CSV table of C-alpha atoms in Angstrom, one decimal:
chain,number,residue,atom,x,y,z
A,1,MET,CA,0.0,0.0,0.0
A,2,ASN,CA,1.4,3.4,-1.0
A,3,ASN,CA,1.2,6.3,1.4
A,4,VAL,CA,-0.4,9.3,-0.4
A,5,HIS,CA,0.8,11.8,2.1
A,6,THR,CA,3.9,13.8,1.5
A,7,MET,CA,6.8,13.0,3.8
A,8,LYS,CA,8.5,16.1,5.3
A,9,VAL,CA,11.4,16.2,7.8
A,10,PHE,CA,12.1,19.3,9.9
A,11,ALA,CA,14.8,20.0,12.5
A,12,CYS,CA,14.7,21.8,15.8
A,13,ARG,CA,17.8,23.8,16.5
A,14,ASN,CA,19.5,21.2,18.7
A,15,SER,CA,19.4,18.4,16.2
A,16,GLU,CA,20.1,19.9,12.8
A,17,ALA,CA,23.0,17.7,11.9
A,18,PHE,CA,21.1,14.5,12.9
A,19,ALA,CA,18.1,15.7,10.8
A,20,ARG,CA,20.3,16.4,7.8
A,21,ASN,CA,21.8,12.9,7.9
A,22,LEU,CA,18.5,11.3,8.5
A,23,ALA,CA,16.9,13.2,5.6
A,24,GLY,CA,19.7,12.1,3.4
A,25,HIS,CA,19.0,8.4,4.1
A,26,LEU,CA,15.3,9.1,3.4
A,27,GLY,CA,16.0,10.8,0.1
A,28,VAL,CA,14.4,14.1,1.1
A,29,LYS,CA,15.6,17.5,2.1
A,30,VAL,CA,15.2,19.1,5.6
A,31,GLY,CA,12.3,21.5,5.5
A,32,GLU,CA,12.8,25.2,6.1
A,33,VAL,CA,11.9,26.7,9.5
A,34,LYS,CA,12.9,29.8,11.4
A,35,CYS,CA,12.8,30.5,15.1
A,36,ASP,CA,12.2,34.1,16.2
A,37,ALA,CA,13.6,35.1,19.6
A,38,PHE,CA,12.4,37.8,21.9
A,39,SER,CA,14.6,39.7,24.2
A,40,ASP,CA,13.4,38.0,27.4
A,41,GLY,CA,14.3,34.6,26.0
A,42,GLU,CA,10.9,33.6,24.6
A,43,PHE,CA,11.0,32.1,21.1
A,44,GLN,CA,8.6,31.2,18.4
A,45,PRO,CA,9.4,28.6,15.7
A,46,ALA,CA,7.6,28.9,12.3
A,47,TYR,CA,7.5,26.7,9.2
A,48,LEU,CA,8.5,28.5,6.0
A,49,GLU,CA,6.8,26.0,3.7
A,50,SER,CA,3.3,24.4,3.6
A,51,VAL,CA,2.8,21.2,5.6
A,52,ARG,CA,-0.9,20.8,4.8
A,53,GLY,CA,-1.8,17.2,4.5
A,54,ALA,CA,1.8,16.1,5.0
A,55,THR,CA,3.3,13.5,7.3
A,56,VAL,CA,5.6,15.7,9.3
A,57,TYR,CA,8.7,14.3,11.2
A,58,ILE,CA,10.2,16.7,13.7
A,59,VAL,CA,13.7,15.8,14.9
A,60,GLN,CA,14.8,16.9,18.3
A,61,SER,CA,16.9,15.4,21.1
A,62,THR,CA,15.9,16.9,24.4
A,63,CYS,CA,19.4,17.4,25.9
A,64,PRO,CA,19.7,19.8,27.6
A,65,PRO,CA,16.0,19.1,28.3
A,66,ALA,CA,14.0,22.2,29.2
A,67,GLU,CA,14.3,24.6,26.2
A,68,ASN,CA,14.7,21.8,23.7
A,69,LEU,CA,11.6,20.1,24.8
A,70,LEU,CA,9.6,23.3,24.7
A,71,GLU,CA,10.8,24.0,21.2
A,72,LEU,CA,9.7,20.5,20.1
A,73,LEU,CA,6.3,21.1,21.6
A,74,LEU,CA,5.9,24.4,19.8
A,75,MET,CA,7.0,22.9,16.5
A,76,ILE,CA,4.4,20.1,16.9
A,77,ASP,CA,1.7,22.6,17.8
A,78,ALA,CA,2.6,24.8,14.8
A,79,ALA,CA,2.4,21.8,12.4
A,80,LYS,CA,-1.0,20.7,13.7
A,81,ARG,CA,-2.3,24.2,13.4
A,82,ALA,CA,-1.0,24.3,9.8
A,83,SER,CA,-3.1,21.2,9.0
A,84,ALA,CA,-0.5,18.5,8.9
A,85,TYR,CA,-2.0,15.1,8.3
A,86,GLU,CA,0.2,13.5,11.0
A,87,VAL,CA,3.0,14.8,13.3
A,88,ILE,CA,5.7,12.5,14.5
A,89,ALA,CA,8.3,13.5,17.0
A,90,VAL,CA,11.7,11.9,16.3
A,91,MET,CA,13.5,12.0,19.6
A,92,PRO,CA,16.9,10.2,19.4
A,93,TYR,CA,17.3,11.1,23.1
A,94,PHE,CA,14.2,11.3,25.3
A,95,GLY,CA,15.0,13.6,28.2
A,96,TRP,CA,13.4,13.2,31.6
A,97,ALA,CA,13.3,9.4,31.2
A,98,ARG,CA,15.1,8.8,34.5
A,99,GLN,CA,12.0,10.2,36.2
A,100,ASP,CA,9.9,7.1,35.5
A,101,ARG,CA,8.6,6.4,39.0
A,102,LYS,CA,8.2,7.9,42.5
A,103,ASP,CA,11.4,6.6,44.1
A,104,ARG,CA,10.9,8.8,47.1
A,105,PRO,CA,8.0,10.9,48.5
A,106,ARG,CA,6.8,14.2,46.9
A,107,VAL,CA,8.6,13.9,43.6
A,108,SER,CA,7.2,14.2,40.1
A,109,ILE,CA,7.1,11.4,37.4
A,110,GLY,CA,8.7,13.6,34.8
A,111,ALA,CA,8.6,11.0,32.0
A,112,LYS,CA,4.8,10.7,32.3
A,113,LEU,CA,4.4,14.5,32.3
A,114,VAL,CA,6.5,14.8,29.1
A,115,ALA,CA,4.3,12.1,27.5
A,116,ASN,CA,1.2,14.1,28.5
A,117,LEU,CA,2.7,17.3,27.1
A,118,LEU,CA,3.5,15.6,23.8
A,119,LYS,CA,0.0,14.4,23.6
A,120,ALA,CA,-1.5,17.8,24.4
A,121,SER,CA,0.7,19.5,21.8
A,122,GLY,CA,-0.8,17.3,19.1
A,123,CYS,CA,1.9,14.6,18.6
A,124,ASP,CA,0.6,11.5,16.9
A,125,ARG,CA,3.6,9.2,17.4
A,126,VAL,CA,7.1,9.2,18.9
A,127,ILE,CA,10.2,7.5,17.5
A,128,THR,CA,12.9,7.3,20.1
A,129,CYS,CA,15.9,5.2,21.1
A,130,ASP,CA,16.9,3.3,24.2
A,131,LEU,CA,14.6,4.7,26.8
A,132,HIS,CA,16.0,4.6,30.3
A,133,ALA,CA,13.2,2.1,31.2
A,134,ASP,CA,11.1,0.2,28.7
A,135,GLN,CA,7.9,0.7,30.7
A,136,ILE,CA,8.0,4.4,29.7
A,137,GLN,CA,6.3,3.4,26.5
A,138,GLY,CA,3.2,2.7,28.5
A,139,PHE,CA,3.1,6.4,29.6
A,140,PHE,CA,2.0,7.3,26.1
A,141,ASP,CA,-1.6,7.3,24.8
A,142,PHE,CA,-0.4,7.0,21.2
A,143,PRO,CA,2.1,4.7,19.4
A,144,VAL,CA,5.8,4.7,20.3
A,145,ASP,CA,8.4,3.2,18.0
A,146,HIS,CA,11.3,2.2,20.4
A,147,ILE,CA,14.6,1.7,18.6
A,148,TYR,CA,17.4,-0.2,20.2
A,149,ALA,CA,20.9,1.1,19.5
A,150,SER,CA,22.1,-2.5,19.9
A,151,THR,CA,21.1,-2.7,16.2
A,152,VAL,CA,24.3,-0.6,15.5
A,153,PHE,CA,26.5,-1.5,18.5
A,154,ILE,CA,26.4,-5.3,18.3
A,155,PRO,CA,27.5,-5.6,14.7
A,156,TYR,CA,30.3,-3.1,15.5
A,157,LEU,CA,31.5,-5.1,18.6
A,158,LYS,CA,31.4,-8.3,16.5
A,159,SER,CA,33.6,-6.7,13.9
A,160,LEU,CA,36.3,-5.9,16.5
A,161,ASN,CA,36.8,-9.6,17.3
A,162,ILE,CA,37.7,-9.0,20.9
A,163,PRO,CA,39.0,-12.2,22.5
A,164,ASP,CA,37.9,-13.3,26.0
A,165,LEU,CA,35.0,-10.9,25.8
A,166,ALA,CA,32.6,-10.4,28.7
A,167,ILE,CA,29.7,-7.9,28.9
A,168,ALA,CA,29.1,-6.0,32.1
A,169,ALA,CA,26.1,-4.2,33.4
A,170,PRO,CA,27.1,-1.1,35.5
A,171,ASP,CA,24.2,-1.7,37.9
A,172,MET,CA,21.4,-4.1,38.6
A,173,GLY,CA,19.0,-2.1,36.4
A,174,GLY,CA,21.2,-2.7,33.4
A,175,ALA,CA,21.2,-6.5,33.6
A,176,LYS,CA,18.5,-7.0,31.0
A,177,ARG,CA,20.4,-4.8,28.5
A,178,ALA,CA,23.7,-6.6,29.2
A,179,ASN,CA,22.1,-10.0,28.8
A,180,ALA,CA,20.7,-9.0,25.4
A,181,PHE,CA,24.2,-8.0,24.2
A,182,ALA,CA,25.8,-11.2,25.7
A,183,LYS,CA,23.2,-13.4,23.9
A,184,TYR,CA,24.2,-12.1,20.5
A,185,LEU,CA,27.9,-11.9,21.3
A,186,HIS,CA,28.0,-15.4,22.9
A,187,CYS,CA,29.9,-14.3,26.0
A,188,PRO,CA,29.4,-14.2,29.8
A,189,VAL,CA,27.8,-11.4,31.8
A,190,ILE,CA,29.2,-9.5,34.8
A,191,ILE,CA,26.8,-7.6,37.0
A,192,CYS,CA,28.0,-4.5,39.0
A,193,HIS,CA,26.1,-3.6,42.1
A,194,LYS,CA,26.2,0.0,43.2
A,195,THR,CA,25.0,2.1,46.0
A,196,ARG,CA,24.4,5.8,45.7
A,197,ALA,CA,25.0,8.5,48.3
A,198,LYS,CA,22.7,10.8,46.3
A,199,ALA,CA,21.8,11.6,42.7
A,200,ASN,CA,24.8,11.5,40.4
A,201,VAL,CA,27.0,10.4,43.4
A,202,VAL,CA,28.1,6.7,43.6
A,203,ASP,CA,29.0,5.5,47.0
A,204,SER,CA,30.4,2.0,46.2
A,205,ILE,CA,30.5,-0.6,43.5
A,206,THR,CA,31.1,-4.4,43.6
A,207,ALA,CA,31.2,-6.8,40.6
A,208,ILE,CA,29.6,-10.2,40.4
A,209,GLY,CA,30.9,-12.7,37.8
A,210,GLU,CA,34.1,-13.9,36.2
A,211,VAL,CA,36.3,-10.8,35.6
A,212,GLU,CA,39.9,-12.0,35.7
A,213,GLY,CA,41.4,-12.4,32.3
A,214,LYS,CA,38.4,-10.9,30.5
A,215,ASN,CA,38.2,-8.0,28.0
A,216,VAL,CA,35.1,-6.4,29.5
A,217,VAL,CA,32.6,-4.1,27.7
A,218,ILE,CA,30.3,-2.2,30.0
A,219,VAL,CA,26.9,-1.6,28.4
A,220,ASP,CA,24.6,1.2,29.5
A,221,ASP,CA,21.9,3.4,28.0
A,222,MET,CA,23.6,6.7,28.9
A,223,ILE,CA,26.7,8.4,30.4
A,224,ASP,CA,25.8,11.5,32.4
A,225,THR,CA,28.5,12.5,34.9
A,226,ALA,CA,30.3,9.2,34.2
A,227,GLY,CA,30.7,8.5,37.9
A,228,THR,CA,29.1,5.0,37.8
A,229,LEU,CA,30.9,4.1,34.5
A,230,THR,CA,34.4,5.1,35.6
A,231,LYS,CA,34.1,3.7,39.1
A,232,ALA,CA,32.9,0.4,37.6
A,233,SER,CA,35.7,0.4,35.0
A,234,ASN,CA,38.3,1.0,37.7
A,235,VAL,CA,36.9,-1.8,39.9
A,236,LEU,CA,36.8,-4.3,37.0
A,237,LYS,CA,40.4,-3.5,36.2
A,238,GLU,CA,41.4,-4.0,39.8
A,239,MET,CA,39.7,-7.3,39.8
A,240,GLY,CA,41.9,-8.5,36.9
A,241,ALA,CA,40.2,-7.5,33.7
A,242,LYS,CA,42.6,-7.4,30.8
A,243,SER,CA,40.9,-4.3,29.4
A,244,VAL,CA,37.7,-2.3,30.0
A,245,ARG,CA,35.6,-0.6,27.3
A,246,ALA,CA,32.2,0.9,27.4
A,247,VAL,CA,29.1,1.2,25.2
A,248,ALA,CA,26.5,3.9,25.9
A,249,THR,CA,23.8,5.1,23.6
A,250,HIS,CA,23.3,8.6,25.0
A,251,ALA,CA,26.4,10.7,25.7
A,252,VAL,CA,24.9,13.3,28.0
A,253,LEU,CA,28.5,13.9,29.4
A,254,SER,CA,27.7,16.6,32.0
A,255,GLY,CA,29.9,18.1,34.7
A,256,PRO,CA,33.2,16.3,35.1
A,257,ALA,CA,32.3,13.4,32.7
A,258,TYR,CA,35.1,14.0,30.1
A,259,GLU,CA,37.8,14.4,32.8
A,260,ARG,CA,36.6,11.3,34.6
A,261,ILE,CA,36.7,9.2,31.4
A,262,ALA,CA,40.1,10.5,30.4
A,263,GLU,CA,41.6,9.5,33.8
A,264,SER,CA,39.8,6.2,34.2
A,265,ALA,CA,40.7,2.6,33.3
A,266,LEU,CA,38.5,2.8,30.2
A,267,GLU,CA,40.4,2.2,26.9
A,268,GLU,CA,37.6,3.1,24.6
A,269,VAL,CA,34.0,4.4,24.8
A,270,PHE,CA,31.6,3.7,22.0
A,271,ILE,CA,28.6,6.1,21.9
A,272,SER,CA,25.9,7.0,19.4
A,273,ASP,CA,25.2,10.4,17.9
A,274,SER,CA,21.7,10.6,19.6
A,275,ILE,CA,23.3,13.6,21.3
A,276,ALA,CA,25.9,15.7,19.5
A,277,ILE,CA,29.3,15.3,21.2
A,278,THR,CA,31.0,18.6,22.2
A,279,CYS,CA,33.2,20.5,19.7
A,280,ASP,CA,35.0,22.2,22.7
A,281,PRO,CA,38.7,21.7,22.1
A,282,SER,CA,39.4,21.7,25.8
A,283,LYS,CA,37.5,18.4,26.2
A,284,ASP,CA,39.4,15.2,25.8
A,285,THR,CA,37.5,13.0,23.4
A,286,ARG,CA,40.3,10.7,22.3
A,287,LYS,CA,38.7,7.6,23.9
A,288,PHE,CA,35.4,8.1,22.1
A,289,THR,CA,34.1,6.4,19.0
A,290,VAL,CA,30.8,7.7,17.7
A,291,LEU,CA,28.4,5.4,15.8
A,292,ALA,CA,25.7,6.9,13.6
A,293,LEU,CA,22.0,6.1,14.3
A,294,GLU,CA,20.5,8.0,11.4
A,295,GLU,CA,20.3,5.1,9.0
A,296,THR,CA,18.6,2.9,11.6
A,297,PHE,CA,16.1,5.7,12.3
A,298,ALA,CA,15.5,6.1,8.5
A,299,ASN,CA,14.8,2.4,8.1
A,300,ILE,CA,12.2,2.6,10.9
A,301,ILE,CA,10.6,5.8,9.4
A,302,LYS,CA,10.4,4.2,5.9
A,303,ALA,CA,8.8,1.1,7.3
A,304,GLY,CA,6.2,3.0,9.3
A,305,TYR,CA,5.5,5.4,6.5
A,306,ASN,CA,4.8,2.5,4.2
A,307,TYR,CA,2.8,0.6,6.8
A,308,GLU,CA,5.4,-2.2,7.1
A,309,SER,CA,6.6,-4.1,10.1
A,310,ILE,CA,9.6,-2.7,11.9
A,311,SER,CA,10.5,-5.5,14.2
A,312,GLU,CA,12.8,-7.4,11.7
A,313,LYS,CA,14.9,-4.3,11.3
A,314,LEU,CA,16.0,-4.2,14.9
A,315,ILE,CA,18.2,-6.2,17.2
A,316,TYR,CA,16.6,-6.4,20.6
């Protein structure tokens, strides 16, 4: 069945490079938009071309979250008010995803609130990657296409032919993800158990599993301040690992993250381009290898646009 609606791809300001590469894989051009700013910081995005009757894809990673999320919501609202047939938010990184439950009294569930805001703005579907918790998909009252970056990372790790490979989860919550990698790579799993003093501050880490003599790859969904990752890598090295590498989809890399990674036992860190890595020359990025997700996103968009199944295009 052929879709009669025109496909149009637009970029918010934070994800212009990702959108250009994505559009290239789709064989279309990024649509023209502008964003007028007021002196008090208020801004108003506008489309410079018609979107009437079109299936509109708006690309935006919400990192940093607040202003980028608001820009995405305004873009969705503008497209709906301009009579777009369908508006789909392409969010390589879904901010606020760590707030997926009430883990202590009197806190918000930010991921649910963001889902409600997207619905209220007129969003018809979200395409995102490696949510912090799979159950966040249930917060939405419309379809979510959840892409797994393992579709890119696993073939890359296989191509490296690392001997004595072991996959490690940096905490108990990452065990499912680590098991998925280990299943495809046919290697053992190591589980790190951590305790936190407070948010973004790791108190202690212990590792469970056979570490000595292994080339360990730690698998996680994101690197924020890199406290957990670097402490886990140092512990694994002290326990006799031959080498320690890391795979993380979302390179938030806030605060002292770059310095911690540079000084840690990590030999390499494989990340995706869901969040653009800094161009700041003062940051040490020598350990980083960036893998592109745009082709994977394009394949999912093509399948959805043509009413085809997407499941066979992903490694879970």
